[in-house]
Short mmCIF file of N, CA and C in Angstrom, two decimals:
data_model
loop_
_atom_site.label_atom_id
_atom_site.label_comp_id
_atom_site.label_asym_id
_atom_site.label_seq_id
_atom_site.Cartn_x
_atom_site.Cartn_y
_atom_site.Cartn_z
N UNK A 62 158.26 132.17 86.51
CA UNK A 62 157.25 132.31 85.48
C UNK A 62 156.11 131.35 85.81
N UNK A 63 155.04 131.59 85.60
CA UNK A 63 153.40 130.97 85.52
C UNK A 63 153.68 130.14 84.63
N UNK A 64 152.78 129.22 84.93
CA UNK A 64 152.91 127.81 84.21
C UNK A 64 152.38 128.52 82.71
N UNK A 65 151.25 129.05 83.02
CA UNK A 65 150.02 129.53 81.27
C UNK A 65 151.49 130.17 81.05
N UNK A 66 152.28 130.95 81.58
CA UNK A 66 152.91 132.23 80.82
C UNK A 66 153.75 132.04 80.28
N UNK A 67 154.23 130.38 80.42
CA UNK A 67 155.49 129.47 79.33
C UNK A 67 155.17 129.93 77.63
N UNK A 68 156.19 130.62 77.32
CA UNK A 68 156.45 131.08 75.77
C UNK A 68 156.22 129.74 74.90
N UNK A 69 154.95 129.96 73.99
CA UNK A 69 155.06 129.20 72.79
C UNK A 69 155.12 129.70 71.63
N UNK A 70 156.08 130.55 71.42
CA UNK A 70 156.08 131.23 69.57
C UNK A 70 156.44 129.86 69.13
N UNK A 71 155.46 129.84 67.52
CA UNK A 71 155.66 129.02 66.76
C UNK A 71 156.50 129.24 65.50
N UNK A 72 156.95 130.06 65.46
CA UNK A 72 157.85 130.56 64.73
C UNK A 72 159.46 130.49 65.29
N UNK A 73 159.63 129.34 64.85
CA UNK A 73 160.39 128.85 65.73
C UNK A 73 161.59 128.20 64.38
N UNK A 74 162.91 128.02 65.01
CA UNK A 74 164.05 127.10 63.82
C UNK A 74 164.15 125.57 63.76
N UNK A 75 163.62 125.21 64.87
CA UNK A 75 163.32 123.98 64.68
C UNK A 75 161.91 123.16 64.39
N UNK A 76 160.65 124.41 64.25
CA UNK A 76 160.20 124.23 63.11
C UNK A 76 159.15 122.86 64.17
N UNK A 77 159.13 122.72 65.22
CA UNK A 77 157.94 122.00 66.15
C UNK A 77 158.24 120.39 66.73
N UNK A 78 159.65 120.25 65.96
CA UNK A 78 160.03 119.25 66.11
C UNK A 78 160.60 118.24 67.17
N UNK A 79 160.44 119.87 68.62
CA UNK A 79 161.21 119.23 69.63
C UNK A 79 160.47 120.47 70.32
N UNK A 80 160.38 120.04 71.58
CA UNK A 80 159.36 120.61 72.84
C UNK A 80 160.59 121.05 74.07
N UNK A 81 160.44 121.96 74.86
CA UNK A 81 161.73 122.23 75.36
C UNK A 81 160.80 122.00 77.12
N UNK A 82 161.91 121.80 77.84
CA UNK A 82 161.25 121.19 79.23
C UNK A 82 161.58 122.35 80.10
N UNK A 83 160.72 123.40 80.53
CA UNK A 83 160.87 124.58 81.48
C UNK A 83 159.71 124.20 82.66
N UNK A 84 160.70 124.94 83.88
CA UNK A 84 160.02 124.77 85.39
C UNK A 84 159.34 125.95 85.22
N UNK A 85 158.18 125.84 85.52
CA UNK A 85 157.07 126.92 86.09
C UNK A 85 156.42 126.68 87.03
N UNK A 86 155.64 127.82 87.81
CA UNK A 86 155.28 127.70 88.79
C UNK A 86 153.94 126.97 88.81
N UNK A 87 152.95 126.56 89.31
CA UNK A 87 151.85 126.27 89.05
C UNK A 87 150.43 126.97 89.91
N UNK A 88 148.94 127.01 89.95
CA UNK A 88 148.34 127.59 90.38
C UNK A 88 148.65 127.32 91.86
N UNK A 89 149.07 126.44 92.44
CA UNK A 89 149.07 126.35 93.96
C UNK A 89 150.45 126.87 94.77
N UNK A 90 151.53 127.36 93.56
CA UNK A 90 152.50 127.99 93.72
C UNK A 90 153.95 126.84 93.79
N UNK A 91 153.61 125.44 92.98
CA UNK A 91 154.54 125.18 93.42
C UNK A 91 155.27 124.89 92.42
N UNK A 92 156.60 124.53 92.01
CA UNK A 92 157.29 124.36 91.08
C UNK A 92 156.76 122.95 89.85
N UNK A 93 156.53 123.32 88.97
CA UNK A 93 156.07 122.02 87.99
C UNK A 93 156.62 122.00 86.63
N UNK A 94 156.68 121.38 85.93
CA UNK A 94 157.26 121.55 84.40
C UNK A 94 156.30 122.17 83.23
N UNK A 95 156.66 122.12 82.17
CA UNK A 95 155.26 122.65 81.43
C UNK A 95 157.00 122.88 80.09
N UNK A 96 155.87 122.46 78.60
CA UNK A 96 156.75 122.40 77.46
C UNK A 96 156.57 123.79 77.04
N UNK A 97 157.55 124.22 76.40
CA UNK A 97 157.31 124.64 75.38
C UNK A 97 157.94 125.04 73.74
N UNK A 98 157.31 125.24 72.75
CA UNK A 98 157.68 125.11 71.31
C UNK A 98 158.37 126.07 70.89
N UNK A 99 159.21 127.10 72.13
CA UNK A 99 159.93 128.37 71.28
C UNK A 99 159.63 129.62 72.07
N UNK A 100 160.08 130.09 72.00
CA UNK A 100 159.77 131.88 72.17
C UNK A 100 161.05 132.72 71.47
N UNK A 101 160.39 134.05 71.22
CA UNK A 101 161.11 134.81 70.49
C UNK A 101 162.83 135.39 70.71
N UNK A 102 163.18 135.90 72.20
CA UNK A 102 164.94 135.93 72.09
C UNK A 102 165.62 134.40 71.56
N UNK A 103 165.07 133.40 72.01
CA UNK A 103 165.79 131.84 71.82
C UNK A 103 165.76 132.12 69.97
N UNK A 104 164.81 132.46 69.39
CA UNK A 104 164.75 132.34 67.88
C UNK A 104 165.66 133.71 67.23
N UNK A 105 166.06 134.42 67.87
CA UNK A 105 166.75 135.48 67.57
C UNK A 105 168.29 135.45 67.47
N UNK A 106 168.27 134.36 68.41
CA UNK A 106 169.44 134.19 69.13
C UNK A 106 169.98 132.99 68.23
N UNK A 107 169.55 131.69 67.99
CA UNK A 107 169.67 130.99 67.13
C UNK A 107 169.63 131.20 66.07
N UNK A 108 169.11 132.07 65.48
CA UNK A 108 169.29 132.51 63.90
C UNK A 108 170.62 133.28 63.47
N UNK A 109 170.59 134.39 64.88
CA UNK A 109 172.45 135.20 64.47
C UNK A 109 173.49 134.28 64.81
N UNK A 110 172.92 133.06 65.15
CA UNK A 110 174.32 132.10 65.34
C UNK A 110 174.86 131.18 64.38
N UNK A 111 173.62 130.77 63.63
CA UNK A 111 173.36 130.25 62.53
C UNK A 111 173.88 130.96 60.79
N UNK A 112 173.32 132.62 61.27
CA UNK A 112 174.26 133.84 60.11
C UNK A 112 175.21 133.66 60.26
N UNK A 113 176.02 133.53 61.44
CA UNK A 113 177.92 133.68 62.00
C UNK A 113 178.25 132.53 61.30
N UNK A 114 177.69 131.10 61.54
CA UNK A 114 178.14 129.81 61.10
C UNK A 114 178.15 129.86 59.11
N UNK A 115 177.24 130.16 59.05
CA UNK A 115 177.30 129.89 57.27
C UNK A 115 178.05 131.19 56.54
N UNK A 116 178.94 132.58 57.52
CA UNK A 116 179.48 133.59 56.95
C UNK A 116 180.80 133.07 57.30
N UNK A 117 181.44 132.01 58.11
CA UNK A 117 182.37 131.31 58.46
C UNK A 117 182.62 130.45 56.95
N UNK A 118 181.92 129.74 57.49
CA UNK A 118 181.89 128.36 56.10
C UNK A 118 182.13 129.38 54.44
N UNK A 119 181.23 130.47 54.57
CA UNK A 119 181.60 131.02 52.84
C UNK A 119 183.11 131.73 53.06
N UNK A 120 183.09 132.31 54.21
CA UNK A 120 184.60 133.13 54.00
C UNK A 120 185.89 131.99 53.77
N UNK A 121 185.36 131.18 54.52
CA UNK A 121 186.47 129.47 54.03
C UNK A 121 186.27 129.32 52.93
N UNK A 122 185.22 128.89 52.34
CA UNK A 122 185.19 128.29 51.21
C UNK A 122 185.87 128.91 50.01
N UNK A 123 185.91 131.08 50.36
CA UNK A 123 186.36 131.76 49.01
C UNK A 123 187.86 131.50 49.13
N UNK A 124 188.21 131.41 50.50
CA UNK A 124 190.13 131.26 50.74
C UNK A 124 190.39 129.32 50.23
N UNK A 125 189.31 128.55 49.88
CA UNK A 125 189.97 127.45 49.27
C UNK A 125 189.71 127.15 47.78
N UNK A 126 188.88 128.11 47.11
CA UNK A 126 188.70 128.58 45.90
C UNK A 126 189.71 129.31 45.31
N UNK A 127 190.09 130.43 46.54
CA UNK A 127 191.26 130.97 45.94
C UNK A 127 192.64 130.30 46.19
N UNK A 128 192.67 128.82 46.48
CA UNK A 128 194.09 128.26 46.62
C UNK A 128 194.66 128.84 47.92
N UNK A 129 194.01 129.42 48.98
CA UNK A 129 194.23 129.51 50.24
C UNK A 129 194.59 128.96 51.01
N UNK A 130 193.59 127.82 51.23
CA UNK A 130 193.50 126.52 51.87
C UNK A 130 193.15 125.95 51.26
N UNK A 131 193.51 124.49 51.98
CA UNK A 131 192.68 123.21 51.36
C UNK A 131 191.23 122.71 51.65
N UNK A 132 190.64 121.58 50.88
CA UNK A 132 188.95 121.41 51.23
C UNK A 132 188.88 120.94 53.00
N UNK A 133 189.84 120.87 53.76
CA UNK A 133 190.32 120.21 55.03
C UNK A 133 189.38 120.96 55.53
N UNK A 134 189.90 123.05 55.53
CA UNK A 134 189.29 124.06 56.19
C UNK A 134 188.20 124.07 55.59
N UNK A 135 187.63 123.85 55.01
CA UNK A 135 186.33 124.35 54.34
C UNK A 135 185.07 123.27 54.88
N UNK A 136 185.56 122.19 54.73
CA UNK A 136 184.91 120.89 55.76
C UNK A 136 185.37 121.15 57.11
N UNK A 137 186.16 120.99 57.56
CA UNK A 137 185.90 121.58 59.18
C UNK A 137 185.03 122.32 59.41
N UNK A 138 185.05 123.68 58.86
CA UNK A 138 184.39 124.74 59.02
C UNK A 138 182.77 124.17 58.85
N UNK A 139 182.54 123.66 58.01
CA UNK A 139 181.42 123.22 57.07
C UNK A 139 180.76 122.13 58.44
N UNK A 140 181.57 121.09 58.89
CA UNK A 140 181.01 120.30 59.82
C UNK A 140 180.92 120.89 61.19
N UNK A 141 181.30 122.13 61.60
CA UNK A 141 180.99 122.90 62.84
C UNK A 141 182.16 122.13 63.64
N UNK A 142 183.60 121.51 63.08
CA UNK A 142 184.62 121.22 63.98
C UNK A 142 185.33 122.30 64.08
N UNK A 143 186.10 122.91 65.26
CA UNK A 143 187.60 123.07 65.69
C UNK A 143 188.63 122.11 65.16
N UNK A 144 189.69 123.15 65.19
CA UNK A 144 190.84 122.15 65.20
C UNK A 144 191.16 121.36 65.90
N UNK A 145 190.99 121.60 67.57
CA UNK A 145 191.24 120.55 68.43
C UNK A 145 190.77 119.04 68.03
N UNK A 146 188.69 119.45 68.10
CA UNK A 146 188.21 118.19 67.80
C UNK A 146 188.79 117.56 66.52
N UNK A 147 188.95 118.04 65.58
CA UNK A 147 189.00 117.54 63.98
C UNK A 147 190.01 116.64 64.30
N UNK A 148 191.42 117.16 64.70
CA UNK A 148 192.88 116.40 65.35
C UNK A 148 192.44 115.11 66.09
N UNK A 149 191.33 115.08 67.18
CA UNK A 149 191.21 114.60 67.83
C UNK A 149 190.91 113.08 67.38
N UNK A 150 189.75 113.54 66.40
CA UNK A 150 188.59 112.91 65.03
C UNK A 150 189.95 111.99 64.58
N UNK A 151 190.67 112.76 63.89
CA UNK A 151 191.50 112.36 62.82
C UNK A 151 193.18 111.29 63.61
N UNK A 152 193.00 111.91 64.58
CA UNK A 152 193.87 110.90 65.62
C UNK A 152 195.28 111.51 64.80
N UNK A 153 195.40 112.57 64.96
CA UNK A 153 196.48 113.26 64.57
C UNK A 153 196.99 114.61 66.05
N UNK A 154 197.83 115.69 65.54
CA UNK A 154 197.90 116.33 66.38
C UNK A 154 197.73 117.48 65.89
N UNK A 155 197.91 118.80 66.39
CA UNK A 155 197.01 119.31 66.13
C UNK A 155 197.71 120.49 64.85
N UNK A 156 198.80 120.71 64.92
CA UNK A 156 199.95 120.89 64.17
C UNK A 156 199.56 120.41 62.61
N UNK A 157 199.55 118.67 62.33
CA UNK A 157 199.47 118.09 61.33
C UNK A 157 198.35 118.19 60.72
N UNK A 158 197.38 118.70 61.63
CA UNK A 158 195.84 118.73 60.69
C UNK A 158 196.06 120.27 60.04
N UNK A 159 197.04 121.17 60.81
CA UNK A 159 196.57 122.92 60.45
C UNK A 159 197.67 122.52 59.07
N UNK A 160 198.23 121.58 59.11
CA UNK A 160 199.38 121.74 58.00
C UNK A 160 198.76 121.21 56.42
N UNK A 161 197.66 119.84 56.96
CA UNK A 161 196.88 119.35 56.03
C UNK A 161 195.83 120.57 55.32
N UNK A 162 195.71 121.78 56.26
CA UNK A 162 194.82 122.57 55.65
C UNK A 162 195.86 123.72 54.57
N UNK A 163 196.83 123.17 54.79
CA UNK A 163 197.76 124.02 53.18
C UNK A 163 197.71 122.93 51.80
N UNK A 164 197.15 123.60 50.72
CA UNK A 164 196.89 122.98 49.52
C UNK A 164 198.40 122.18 49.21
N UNK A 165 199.23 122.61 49.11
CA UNK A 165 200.57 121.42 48.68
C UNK A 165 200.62 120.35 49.31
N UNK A 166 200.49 120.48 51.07
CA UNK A 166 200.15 119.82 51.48
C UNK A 166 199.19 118.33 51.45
N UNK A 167 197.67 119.46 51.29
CA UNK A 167 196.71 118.13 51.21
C UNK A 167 196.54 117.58 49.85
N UNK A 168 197.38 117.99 48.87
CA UNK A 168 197.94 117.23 47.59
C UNK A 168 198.58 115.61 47.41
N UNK A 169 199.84 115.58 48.58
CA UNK A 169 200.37 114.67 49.10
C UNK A 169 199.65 113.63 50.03
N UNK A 170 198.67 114.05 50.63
CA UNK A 170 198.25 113.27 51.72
C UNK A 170 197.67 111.55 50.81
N UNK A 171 198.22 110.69 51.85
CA UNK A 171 197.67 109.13 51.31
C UNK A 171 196.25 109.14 51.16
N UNK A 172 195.89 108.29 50.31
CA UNK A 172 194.13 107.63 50.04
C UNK A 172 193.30 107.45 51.70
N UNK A 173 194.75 106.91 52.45
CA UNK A 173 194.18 106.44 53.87
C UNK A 173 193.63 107.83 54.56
N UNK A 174 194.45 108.42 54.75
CA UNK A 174 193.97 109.92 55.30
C UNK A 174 192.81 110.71 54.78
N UNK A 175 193.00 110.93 53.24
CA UNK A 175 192.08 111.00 52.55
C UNK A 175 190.43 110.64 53.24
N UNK A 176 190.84 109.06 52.97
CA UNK A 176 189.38 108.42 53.50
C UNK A 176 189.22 108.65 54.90
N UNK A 177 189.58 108.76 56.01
CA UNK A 177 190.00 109.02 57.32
C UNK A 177 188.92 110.36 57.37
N UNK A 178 189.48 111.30 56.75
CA UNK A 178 188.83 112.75 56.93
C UNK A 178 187.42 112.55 56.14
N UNK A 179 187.14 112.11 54.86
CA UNK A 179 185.75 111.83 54.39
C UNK A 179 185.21 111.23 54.99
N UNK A 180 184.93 110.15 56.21
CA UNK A 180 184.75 109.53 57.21
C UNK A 180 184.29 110.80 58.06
N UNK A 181 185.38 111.58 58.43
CA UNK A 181 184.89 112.31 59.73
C UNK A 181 184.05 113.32 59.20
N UNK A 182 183.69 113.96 57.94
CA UNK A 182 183.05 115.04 57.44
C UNK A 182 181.67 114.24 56.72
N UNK A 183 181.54 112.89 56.90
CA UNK A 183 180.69 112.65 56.33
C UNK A 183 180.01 112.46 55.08
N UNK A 184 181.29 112.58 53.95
CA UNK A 184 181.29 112.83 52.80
C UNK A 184 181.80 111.90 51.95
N UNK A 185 181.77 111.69 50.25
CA UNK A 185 182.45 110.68 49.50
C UNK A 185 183.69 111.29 49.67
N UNK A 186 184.69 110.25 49.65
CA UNK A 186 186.31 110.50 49.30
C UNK A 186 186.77 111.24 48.35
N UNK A 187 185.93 110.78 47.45
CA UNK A 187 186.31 111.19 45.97
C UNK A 187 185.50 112.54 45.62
N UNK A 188 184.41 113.33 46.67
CA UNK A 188 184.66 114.78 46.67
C UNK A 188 185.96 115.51 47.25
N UNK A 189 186.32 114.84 48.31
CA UNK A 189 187.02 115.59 49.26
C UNK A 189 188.59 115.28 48.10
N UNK A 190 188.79 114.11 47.93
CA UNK A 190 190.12 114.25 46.64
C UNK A 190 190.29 115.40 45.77
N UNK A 191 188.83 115.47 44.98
CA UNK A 191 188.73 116.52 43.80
C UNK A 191 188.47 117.74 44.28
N UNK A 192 188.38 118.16 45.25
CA UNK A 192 188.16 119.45 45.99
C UNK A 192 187.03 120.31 45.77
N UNK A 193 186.26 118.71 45.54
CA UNK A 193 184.21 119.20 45.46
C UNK A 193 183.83 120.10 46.63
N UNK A 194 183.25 121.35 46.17
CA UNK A 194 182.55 122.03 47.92
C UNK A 194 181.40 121.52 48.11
N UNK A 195 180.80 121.24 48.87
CA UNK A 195 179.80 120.29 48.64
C UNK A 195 179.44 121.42 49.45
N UNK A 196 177.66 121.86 49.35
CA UNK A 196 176.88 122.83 49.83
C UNK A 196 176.67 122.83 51.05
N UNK A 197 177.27 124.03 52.09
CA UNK A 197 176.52 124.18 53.59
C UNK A 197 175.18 124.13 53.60
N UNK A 198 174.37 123.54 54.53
CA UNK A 198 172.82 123.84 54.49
C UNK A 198 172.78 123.94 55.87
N UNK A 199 172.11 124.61 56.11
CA UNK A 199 171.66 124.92 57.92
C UNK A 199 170.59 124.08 57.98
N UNK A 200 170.59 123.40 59.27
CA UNK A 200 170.14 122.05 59.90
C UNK A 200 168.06 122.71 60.27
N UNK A 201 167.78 121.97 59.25
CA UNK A 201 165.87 122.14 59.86
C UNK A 201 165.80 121.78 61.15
#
């Protein structure tokens, strides 16, 4: 691609906040850098990934409303962890975290754990105790 012919749609999800570093060619033909603020598949593409992420997080959230799961899955989901990482996070294995995501379960769990996981989700304790959903928002 031509250096001029670097895509700048401004209509963009991150909204101008970050400049992306692409090689283009330049008038004398030789390889050079040149920014740019977006173009349209990248914004297409990031937006249906962004729909998938917050239709994840609500389909969790109705299975821990309905006593499905516990707020465990709904914050995982919610913080964009796997189970692996979350286990990893939580210095558990990976078994004990899918087990923490059954409501009888995360009933029992100590204050320590408790706080452990509000720690890794970023949240007060005392939502994640009372089984506050605290609102997904997709990242500006």
């Amino acid at each position: 691609m031509k250096k001029d012919e670097v895509p700048q749609d401004g209509d963009n999800l991150h909204h101008g906040t970050f400049k992306q570093l692409f090689y283009a060619v330049d008038q004398q033909g030789d390889y050079t850098t040149a920014t740019s603020i977006g173009w349209e598949p990248e914004n297409v593409a990031l937006s249906q990934a962004w729909d998938e992420v917050e239709q994840r997080v609500a389909d969790t959230k109705s299975k821990v409303e309905a006593g499905a799961l516990s707020p465990v899955a709904y914050y995982m989901e919610r913080t964009l962890l796997d189970l692996p990482l979350l286990a990893l996070k939580a210095g558990k294995f990976q078994w004990q975290v899918k087990r923490h995501m059954k409501p009888q379960v995360f009933k029992g769990l100590s204050d320590k754990m408790i706080d452990r996981y509000a720690e890794i989700f970023g949240i007060p304790a005392q939502a994640l105790r009372s089984g506050e959903l605290l609102p997904f928002k997709r990242p500006a």
